[in-house]
Tab-separated table of C-alpha atoms in Angstrom:
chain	number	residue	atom	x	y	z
A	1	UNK	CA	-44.788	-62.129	-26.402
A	2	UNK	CA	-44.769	-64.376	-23.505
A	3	UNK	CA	-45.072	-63.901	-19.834
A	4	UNK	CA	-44.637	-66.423	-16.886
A	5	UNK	CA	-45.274	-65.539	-13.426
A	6	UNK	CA	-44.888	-67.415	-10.100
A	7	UNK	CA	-46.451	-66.654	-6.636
A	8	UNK	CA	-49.027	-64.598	-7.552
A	9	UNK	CA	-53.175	-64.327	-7.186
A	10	UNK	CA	-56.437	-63.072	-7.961
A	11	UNK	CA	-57.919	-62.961	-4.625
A	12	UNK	CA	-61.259	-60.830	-5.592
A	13	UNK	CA	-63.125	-59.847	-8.551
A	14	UNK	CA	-65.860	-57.235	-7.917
A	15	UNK	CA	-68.136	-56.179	-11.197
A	16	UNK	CA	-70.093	-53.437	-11.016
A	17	UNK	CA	-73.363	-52.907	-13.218
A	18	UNK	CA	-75.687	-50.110	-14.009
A	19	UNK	CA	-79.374	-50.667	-12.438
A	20	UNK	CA	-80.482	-49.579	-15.821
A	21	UNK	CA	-81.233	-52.342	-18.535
A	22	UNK	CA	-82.737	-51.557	-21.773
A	23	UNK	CA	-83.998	-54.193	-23.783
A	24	UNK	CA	-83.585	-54.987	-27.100
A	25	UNK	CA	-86.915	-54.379	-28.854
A	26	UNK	CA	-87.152	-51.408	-26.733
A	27	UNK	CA	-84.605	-49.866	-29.506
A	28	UNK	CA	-84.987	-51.930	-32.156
A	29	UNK	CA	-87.331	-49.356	-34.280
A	30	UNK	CA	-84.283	-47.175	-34.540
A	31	UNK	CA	-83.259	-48.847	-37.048
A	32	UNK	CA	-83.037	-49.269	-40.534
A	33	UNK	CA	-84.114	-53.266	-40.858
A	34	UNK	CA	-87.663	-54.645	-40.636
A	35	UNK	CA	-88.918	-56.364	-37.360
A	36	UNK	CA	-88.432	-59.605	-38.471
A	37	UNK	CA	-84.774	-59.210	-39.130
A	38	UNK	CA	-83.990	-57.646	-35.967
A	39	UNK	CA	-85.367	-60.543	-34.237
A	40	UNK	CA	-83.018	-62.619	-36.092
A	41	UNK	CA	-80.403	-60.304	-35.745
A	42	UNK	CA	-81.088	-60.798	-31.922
A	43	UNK	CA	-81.317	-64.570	-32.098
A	44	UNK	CA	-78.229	-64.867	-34.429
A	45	UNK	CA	-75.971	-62.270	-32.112
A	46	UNK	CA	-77.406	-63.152	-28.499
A	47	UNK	CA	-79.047	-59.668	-28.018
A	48	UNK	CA	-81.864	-59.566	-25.369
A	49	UNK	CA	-80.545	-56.626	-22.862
A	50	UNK	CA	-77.682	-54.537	-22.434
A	51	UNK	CA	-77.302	-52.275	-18.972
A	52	UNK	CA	-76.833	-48.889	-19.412
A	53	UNK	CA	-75.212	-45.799	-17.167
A	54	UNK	CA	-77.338	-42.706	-16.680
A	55	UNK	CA	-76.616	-39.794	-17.780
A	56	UNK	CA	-73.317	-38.502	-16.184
A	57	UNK	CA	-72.044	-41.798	-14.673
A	58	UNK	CA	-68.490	-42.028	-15.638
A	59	UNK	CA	-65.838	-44.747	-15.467
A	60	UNK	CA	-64.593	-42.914	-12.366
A	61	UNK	CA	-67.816	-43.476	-10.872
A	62	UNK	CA	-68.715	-46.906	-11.320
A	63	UNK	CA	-64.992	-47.394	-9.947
A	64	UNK	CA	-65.338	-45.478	-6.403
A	65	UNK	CA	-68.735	-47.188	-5.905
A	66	UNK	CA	-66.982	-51.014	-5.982
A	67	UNK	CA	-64.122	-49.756	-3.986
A	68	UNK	CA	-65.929	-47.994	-1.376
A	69	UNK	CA	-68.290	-51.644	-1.547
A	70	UNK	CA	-65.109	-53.462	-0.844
A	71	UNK	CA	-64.103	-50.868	1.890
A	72	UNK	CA	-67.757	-51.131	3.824
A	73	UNK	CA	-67.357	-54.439	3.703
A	74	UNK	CA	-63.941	-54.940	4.974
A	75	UNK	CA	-62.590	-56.737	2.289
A	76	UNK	CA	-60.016	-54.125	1.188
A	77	UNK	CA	-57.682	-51.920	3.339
A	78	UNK	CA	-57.386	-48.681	1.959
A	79	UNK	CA	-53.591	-48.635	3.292
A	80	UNK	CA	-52.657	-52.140	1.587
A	81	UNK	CA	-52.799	-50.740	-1.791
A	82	UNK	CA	-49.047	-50.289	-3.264
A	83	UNK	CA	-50.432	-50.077	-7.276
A	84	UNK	CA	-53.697	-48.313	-8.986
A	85	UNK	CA	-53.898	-49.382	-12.203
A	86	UNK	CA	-56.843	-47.719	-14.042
A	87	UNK	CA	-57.761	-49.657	-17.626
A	88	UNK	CA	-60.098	-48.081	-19.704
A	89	UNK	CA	-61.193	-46.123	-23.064
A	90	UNK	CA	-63.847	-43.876	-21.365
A	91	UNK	CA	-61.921	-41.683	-19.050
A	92	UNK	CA	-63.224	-38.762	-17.623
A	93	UNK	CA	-60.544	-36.027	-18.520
A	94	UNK	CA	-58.008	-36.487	-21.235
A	95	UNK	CA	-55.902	-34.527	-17.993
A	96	UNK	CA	-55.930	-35.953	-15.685
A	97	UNK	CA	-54.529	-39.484	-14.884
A	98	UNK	CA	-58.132	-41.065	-13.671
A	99	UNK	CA	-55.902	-43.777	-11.095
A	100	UNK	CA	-54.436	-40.018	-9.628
A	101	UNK	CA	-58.278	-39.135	-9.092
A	102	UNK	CA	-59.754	-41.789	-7.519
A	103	UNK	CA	-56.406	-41.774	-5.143
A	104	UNK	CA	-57.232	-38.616	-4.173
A	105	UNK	CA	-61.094	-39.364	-3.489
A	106	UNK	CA	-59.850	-41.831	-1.093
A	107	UNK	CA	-57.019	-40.306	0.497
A	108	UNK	CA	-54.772	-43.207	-0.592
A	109	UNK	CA	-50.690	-42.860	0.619
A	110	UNK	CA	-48.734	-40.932	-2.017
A	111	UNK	CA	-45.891	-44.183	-1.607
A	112	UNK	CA	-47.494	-45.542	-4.256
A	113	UNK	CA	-47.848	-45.623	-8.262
A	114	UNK	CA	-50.824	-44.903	-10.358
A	115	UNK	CA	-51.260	-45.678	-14.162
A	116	UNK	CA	-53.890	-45.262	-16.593
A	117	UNK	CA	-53.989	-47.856	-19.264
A	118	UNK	CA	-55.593	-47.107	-22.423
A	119	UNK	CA	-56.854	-50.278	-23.474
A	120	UNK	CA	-60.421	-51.636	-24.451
A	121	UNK	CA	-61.313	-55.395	-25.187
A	122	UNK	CA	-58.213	-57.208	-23.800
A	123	UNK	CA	-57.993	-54.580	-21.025
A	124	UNK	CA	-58.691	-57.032	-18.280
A	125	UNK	CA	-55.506	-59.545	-19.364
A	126	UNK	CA	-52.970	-56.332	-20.028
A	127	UNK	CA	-54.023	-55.248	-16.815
A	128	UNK	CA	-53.410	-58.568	-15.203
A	129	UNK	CA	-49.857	-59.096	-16.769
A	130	UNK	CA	-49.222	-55.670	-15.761
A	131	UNK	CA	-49.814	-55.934	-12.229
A	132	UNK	CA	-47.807	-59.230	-12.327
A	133	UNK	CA	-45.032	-57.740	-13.629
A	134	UNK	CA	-45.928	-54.807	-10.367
A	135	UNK	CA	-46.186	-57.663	-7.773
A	136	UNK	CA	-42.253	-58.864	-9.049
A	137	UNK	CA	-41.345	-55.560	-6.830
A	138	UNK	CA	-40.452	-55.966	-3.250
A	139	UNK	CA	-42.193	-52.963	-2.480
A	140	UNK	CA	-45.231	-53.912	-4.013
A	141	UNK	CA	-47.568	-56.798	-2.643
A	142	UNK	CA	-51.476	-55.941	-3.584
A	143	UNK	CA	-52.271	-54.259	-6.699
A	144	UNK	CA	-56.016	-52.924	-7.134
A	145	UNK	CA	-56.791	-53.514	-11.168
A	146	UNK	CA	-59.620	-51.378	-11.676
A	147	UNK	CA	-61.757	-51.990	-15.417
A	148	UNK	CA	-63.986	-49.286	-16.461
A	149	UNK	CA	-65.736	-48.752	-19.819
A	150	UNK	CA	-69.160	-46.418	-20.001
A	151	UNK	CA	-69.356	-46.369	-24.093
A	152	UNK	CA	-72.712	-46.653	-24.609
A	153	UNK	CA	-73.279	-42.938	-24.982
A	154	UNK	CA	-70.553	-42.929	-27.987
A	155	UNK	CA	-72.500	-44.981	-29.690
A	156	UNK	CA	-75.606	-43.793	-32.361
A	157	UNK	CA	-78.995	-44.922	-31.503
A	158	UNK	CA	-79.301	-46.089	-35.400
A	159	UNK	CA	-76.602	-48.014	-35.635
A	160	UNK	CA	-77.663	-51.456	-35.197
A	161	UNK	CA	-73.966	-52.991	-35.465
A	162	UNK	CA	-72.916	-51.447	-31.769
A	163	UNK	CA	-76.315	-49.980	-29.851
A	164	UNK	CA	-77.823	-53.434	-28.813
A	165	UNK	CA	-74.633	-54.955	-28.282
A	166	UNK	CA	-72.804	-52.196	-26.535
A	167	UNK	CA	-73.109	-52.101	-22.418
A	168	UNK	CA	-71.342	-49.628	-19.817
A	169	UNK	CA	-69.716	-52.010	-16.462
A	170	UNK	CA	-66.533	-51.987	-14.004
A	171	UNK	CA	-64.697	-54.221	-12.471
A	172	UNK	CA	-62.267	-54.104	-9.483
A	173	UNK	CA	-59.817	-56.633	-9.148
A	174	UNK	CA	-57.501	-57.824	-6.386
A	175	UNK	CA	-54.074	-59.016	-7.521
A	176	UNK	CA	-51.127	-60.039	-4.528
A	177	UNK	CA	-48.100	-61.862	-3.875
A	178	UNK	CA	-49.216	-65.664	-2.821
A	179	UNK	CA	-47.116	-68.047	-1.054
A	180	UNK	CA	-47.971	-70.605	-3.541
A	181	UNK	CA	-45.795	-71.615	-6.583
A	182	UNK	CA	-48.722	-72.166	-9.295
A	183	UNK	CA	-47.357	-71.028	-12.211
A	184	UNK	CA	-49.640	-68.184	-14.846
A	185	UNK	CA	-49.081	-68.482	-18.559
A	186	UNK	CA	-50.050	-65.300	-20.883
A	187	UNK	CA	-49.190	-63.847	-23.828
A	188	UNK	CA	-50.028	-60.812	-25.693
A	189	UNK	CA	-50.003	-59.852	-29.307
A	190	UNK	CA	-50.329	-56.601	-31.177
A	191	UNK	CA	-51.660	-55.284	-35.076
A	192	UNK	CA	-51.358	-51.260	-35.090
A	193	UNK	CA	-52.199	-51.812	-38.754
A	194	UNK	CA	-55.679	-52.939	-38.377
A	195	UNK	CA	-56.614	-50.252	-35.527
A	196	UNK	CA	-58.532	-48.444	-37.103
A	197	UNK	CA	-61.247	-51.507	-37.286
A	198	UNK	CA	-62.430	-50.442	-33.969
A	199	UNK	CA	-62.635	-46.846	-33.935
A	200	UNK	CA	-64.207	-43.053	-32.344
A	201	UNK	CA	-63.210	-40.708	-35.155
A	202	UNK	CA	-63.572	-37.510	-33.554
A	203	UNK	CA	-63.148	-36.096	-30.007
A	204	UNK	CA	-59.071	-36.239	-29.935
A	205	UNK	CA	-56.696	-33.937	-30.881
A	206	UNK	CA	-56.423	-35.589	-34.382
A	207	UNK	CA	-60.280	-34.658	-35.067
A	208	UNK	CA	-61.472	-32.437	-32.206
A	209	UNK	CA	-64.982	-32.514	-31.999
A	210	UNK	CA	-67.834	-29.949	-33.900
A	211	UNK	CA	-70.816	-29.177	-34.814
A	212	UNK	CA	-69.817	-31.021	-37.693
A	213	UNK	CA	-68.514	-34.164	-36.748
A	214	UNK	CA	-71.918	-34.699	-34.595
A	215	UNK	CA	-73.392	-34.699	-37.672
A	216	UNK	CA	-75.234	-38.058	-39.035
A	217	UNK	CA	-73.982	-39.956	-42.463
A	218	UNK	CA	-75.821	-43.153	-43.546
A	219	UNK	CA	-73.422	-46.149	-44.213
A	220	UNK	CA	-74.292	-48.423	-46.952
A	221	UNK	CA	-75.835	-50.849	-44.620
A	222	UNK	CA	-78.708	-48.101	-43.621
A	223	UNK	CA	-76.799	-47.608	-40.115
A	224	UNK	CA	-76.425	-43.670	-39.094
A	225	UNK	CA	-73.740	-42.314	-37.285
A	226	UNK	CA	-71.912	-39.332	-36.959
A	227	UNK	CA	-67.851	-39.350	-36.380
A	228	UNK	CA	-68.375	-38.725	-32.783
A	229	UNK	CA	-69.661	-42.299	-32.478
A	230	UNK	CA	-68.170	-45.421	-32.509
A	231	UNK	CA	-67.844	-47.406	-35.625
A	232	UNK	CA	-67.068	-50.877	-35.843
A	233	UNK	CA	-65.794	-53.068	-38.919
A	234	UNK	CA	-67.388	-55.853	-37.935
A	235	UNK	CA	-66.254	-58.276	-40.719
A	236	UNK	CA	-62.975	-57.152	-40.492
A	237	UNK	CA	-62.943	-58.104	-36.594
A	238	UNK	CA	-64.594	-61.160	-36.978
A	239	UNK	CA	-62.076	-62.025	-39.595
A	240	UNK	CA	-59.284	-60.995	-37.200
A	241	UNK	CA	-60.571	-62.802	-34.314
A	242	UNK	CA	-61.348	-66.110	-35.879
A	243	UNK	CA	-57.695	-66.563	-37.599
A	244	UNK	CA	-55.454	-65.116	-34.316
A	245	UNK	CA	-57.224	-66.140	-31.411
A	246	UNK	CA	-57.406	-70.158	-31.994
A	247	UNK	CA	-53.799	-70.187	-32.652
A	248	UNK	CA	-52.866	-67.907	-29.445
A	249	UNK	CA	-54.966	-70.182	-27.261
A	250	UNK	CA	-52.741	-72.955	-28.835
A	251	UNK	CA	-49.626	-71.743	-28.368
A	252	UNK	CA	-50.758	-70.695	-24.628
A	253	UNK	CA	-51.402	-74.283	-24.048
A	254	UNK	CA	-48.176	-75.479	-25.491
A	255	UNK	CA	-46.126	-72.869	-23.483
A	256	UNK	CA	-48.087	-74.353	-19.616
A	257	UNK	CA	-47.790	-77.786	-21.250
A	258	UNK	CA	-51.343	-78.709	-21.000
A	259	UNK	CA	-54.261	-79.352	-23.417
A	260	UNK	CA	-57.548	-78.539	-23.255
A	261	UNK	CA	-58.602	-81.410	-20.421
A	262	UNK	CA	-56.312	-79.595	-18.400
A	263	UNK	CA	-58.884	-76.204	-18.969
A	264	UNK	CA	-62.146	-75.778	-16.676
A	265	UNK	CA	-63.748	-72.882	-18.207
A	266	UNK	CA	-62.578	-70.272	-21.158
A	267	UNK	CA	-63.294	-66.917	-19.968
A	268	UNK	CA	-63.382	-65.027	-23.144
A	269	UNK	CA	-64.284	-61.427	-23.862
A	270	UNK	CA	-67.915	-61.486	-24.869
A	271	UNK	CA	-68.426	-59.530	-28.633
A	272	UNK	CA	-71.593	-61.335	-29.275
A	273	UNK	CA	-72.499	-65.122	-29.209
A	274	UNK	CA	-72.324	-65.828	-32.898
A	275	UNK	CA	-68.295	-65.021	-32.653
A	276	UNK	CA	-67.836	-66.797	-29.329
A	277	UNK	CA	-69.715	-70.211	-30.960
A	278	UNK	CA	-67.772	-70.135	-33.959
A	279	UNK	CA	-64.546	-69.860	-31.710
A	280	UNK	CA	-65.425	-72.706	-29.893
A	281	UNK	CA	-65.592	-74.733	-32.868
A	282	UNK	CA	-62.500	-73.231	-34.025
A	283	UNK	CA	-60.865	-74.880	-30.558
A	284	UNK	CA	-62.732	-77.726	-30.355
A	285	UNK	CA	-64.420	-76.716	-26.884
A	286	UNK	CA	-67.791	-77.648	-25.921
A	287	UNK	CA	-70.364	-74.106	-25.810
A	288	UNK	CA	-70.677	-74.910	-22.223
A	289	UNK	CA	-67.008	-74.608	-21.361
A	290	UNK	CA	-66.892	-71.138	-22.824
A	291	UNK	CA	-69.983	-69.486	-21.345
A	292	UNK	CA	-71.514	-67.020	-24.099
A	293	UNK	CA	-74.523	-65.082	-22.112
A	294	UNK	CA	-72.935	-62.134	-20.840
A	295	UNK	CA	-73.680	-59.646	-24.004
A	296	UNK	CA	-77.599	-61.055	-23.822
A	297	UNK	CA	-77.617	-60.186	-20.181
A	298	UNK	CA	-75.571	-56.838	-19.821
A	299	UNK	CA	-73.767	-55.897	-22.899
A	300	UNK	CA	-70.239	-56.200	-24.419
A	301	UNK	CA	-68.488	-53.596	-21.945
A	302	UNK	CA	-65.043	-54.262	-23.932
A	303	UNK	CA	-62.418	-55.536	-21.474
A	304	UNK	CA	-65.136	-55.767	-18.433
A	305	UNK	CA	-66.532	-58.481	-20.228
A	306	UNK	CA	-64.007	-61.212	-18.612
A	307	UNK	CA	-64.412	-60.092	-15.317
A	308	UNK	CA	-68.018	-60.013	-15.665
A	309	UNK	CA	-68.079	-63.241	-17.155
A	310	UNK	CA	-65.639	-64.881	-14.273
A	311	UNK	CA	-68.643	-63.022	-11.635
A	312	UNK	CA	-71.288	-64.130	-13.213
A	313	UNK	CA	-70.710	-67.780	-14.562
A	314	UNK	CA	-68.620	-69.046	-11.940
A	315	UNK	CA	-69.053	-67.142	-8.625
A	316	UNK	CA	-68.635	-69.078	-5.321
A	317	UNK	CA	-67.348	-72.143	-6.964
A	318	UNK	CA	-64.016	-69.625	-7.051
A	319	UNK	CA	-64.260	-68.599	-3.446
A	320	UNK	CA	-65.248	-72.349	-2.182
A	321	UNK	CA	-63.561	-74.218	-4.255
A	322	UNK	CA	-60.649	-73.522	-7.361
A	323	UNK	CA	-61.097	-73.350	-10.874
A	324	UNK	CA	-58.447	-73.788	-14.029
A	325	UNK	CA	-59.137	-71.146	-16.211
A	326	UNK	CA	-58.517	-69.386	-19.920
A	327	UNK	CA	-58.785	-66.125	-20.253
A	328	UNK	CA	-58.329	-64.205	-23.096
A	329	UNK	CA	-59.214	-60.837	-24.527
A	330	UNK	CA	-59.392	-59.432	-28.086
A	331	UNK	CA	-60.376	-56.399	-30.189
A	332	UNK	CA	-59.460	-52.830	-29.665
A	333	UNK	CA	-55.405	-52.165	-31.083
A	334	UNK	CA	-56.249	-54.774	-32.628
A	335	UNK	CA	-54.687	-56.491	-29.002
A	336	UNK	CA	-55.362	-60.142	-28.488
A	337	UNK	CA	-53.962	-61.695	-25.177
A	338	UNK	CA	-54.750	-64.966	-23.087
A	339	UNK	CA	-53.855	-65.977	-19.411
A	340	UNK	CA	-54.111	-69.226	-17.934
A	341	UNK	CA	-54.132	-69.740	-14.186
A	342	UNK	CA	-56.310	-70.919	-11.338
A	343	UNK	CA	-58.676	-69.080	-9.242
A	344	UNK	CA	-58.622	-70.789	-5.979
A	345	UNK	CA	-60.011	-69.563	-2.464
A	346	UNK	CA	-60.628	-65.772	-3.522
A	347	UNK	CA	-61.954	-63.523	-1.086
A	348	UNK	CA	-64.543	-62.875	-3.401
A	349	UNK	CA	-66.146	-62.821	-6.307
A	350	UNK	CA	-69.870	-61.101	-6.876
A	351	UNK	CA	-71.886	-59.020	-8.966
A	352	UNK	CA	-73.202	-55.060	-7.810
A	353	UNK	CA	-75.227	-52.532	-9.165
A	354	UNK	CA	-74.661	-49.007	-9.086
């Protein structure tokens, strides 16, 4: 599906990190492989560190801190905020709406909407096109996008396909009407039938959770987990990423009418560097046009990963200066989506910690 959309901006992208970073070797005896192939597991994926929330830091937490940030610093009104959109696979209550919580922390007007989005590793694009579509209203002008994913406590310490890779981070995003006519390009694509390939077993109302689901099998790779924790197919999303994404990111440059001269920097969701090299040869783009260094720094926090990257990578060069960016997201649904737009004279555009 395609989506254009005129007169619209990102005017600040705020990513908030854990103080805690674990290292890799630091878990690395958990599990089943000898040193020397975790070290070239680490070389091979891009694993050095991944940050970490402490216990009991939620989503919602992570999220007040880099709104109340943005409020200290005056660089968000608490009464210009017509939209809440809350995207995210780590809520804190399956009741409540999380958006309806943190308007309530803040006393936020009620002549407004708030919507929780359950999506993981193209979260930060379906939020985007989402508060696009918001910013169309006449009633509507800034939209607050806030990304939020603290996994890393679904995920077993033996299981060395998702511990070292897996980090917790938030994001909060400013979208608003612009006077400017620069057009933004997306699309979005959906597979219900490969879901599962990406998957928490047990803690729903399909599988509620027991003493028996928080039990530990052993795969026949030698990684332990127990159906409370995440498993990942990893061959099976490799697979999928490596035979949709090239072709989305072609059609997306077909539907702007550009080509990849016309592209800055791809901003893509950050799985691990192995998948984000072979991409890049897929598209014929030079490594250092699609950064891969934020899962060896902080972790894959699914859909925080593009905002993180866009924070990290690029910075004031956004705020000073413009940029013409891809952006694209893939994984969890299986959902793969790409945007391309510029970032030009944001407000800002920094890293925290929490």
């Amino acid at each position: 599906m395609d989506f254009v959309f005129h007169n619209k901006r990102i005017a600040g992208i705020l990513t908030v990190l854990p103080h805690q970073s674990v290292p890799f070797e630091d878990e690395m005896g958990n599990y089943n492989f000898s040193p020397v192939k975790c070290q070239k597991l680490k070389l091979a994926m891009g694993y050095r560190e991944h940050r970490v929330a402490q216990k009991g830091q939620t989503s919602y937490d992570f999220c007040v801190y880099g709104m109340q940030y943005l409020f200290d610093e005056g660089l968000l009104k608490p009464e210009e905020i017509d939209a809440l959109l809350f995207v995210s696979q780590s809520p804190d209550y399956f009741i409540p709406p999380t958006s309806n919580l943190i308007q309530g922390y803040f006393g936020l007007k009620s002549d407004m909407l708030c919507l929780d989005i359950n999506q993981g590793c193209a979260g930060f694009e379906v939020g985007l096109i989402q508060a696009f579509m918001l910013l169309d209203q006449p009633a509507i002008n800034k939209v607050v996008l806030l990304n939020a994913d603290v996994l890393s406590s679904k995920v077993s310490d033996y299981d060395r396909n998702s511990k070292p890779l897996i980090g917790d981070a938030a994001s909060v995003t400013i979208v608003e009407k612009a006077n400017e006519d620069n057009a933004i390009y997306a699309n979005i694509k959906m597979d219900g039938t490969g879901a599962l390939a990406l998957n928490i077993p047990a803690g729903g109302f399909r599988m509620p959770s027991t003493p028996q689901t928080a039990e530990m099998e052993e795969d026949l790779s030698g990684n332990k987990r127990s159906k409370d924790n995440l498993v990942m197919r990893g061959d099976d999303v490799f697979n999928f990423v490596q035979r949709e994404v090239p072709p989305m990111i072609e059609h997306l440059m077909e539907q702007a009418h550009i080509s990849g001269d016309d592209i800055d920097w791809y901003m893509f969701h950050q799985p691990n560097k192995f998948m984000l090299h072979k991409l890049a040869e897929k598209l014929n783009v030079s490594y250092d046009k699609m950064p891969a260094n934020i899962v060896e720094n902080f972790g894959n926090a699914s859909g925080v990963t593009v905002p993180t990257n866009i924070s990290f990578n690029l910075g004031e060069a956004v705020v000073n200066g413009s940029a013409r960016v891809c952006m694209a997201g893939f994984g969890v649904g299986l959902t793969w989506a790409s945007i391309y737009m510029k970032l030009e004279k944001m407000m800002f555009n920094k890293i925290i910690e929490f």
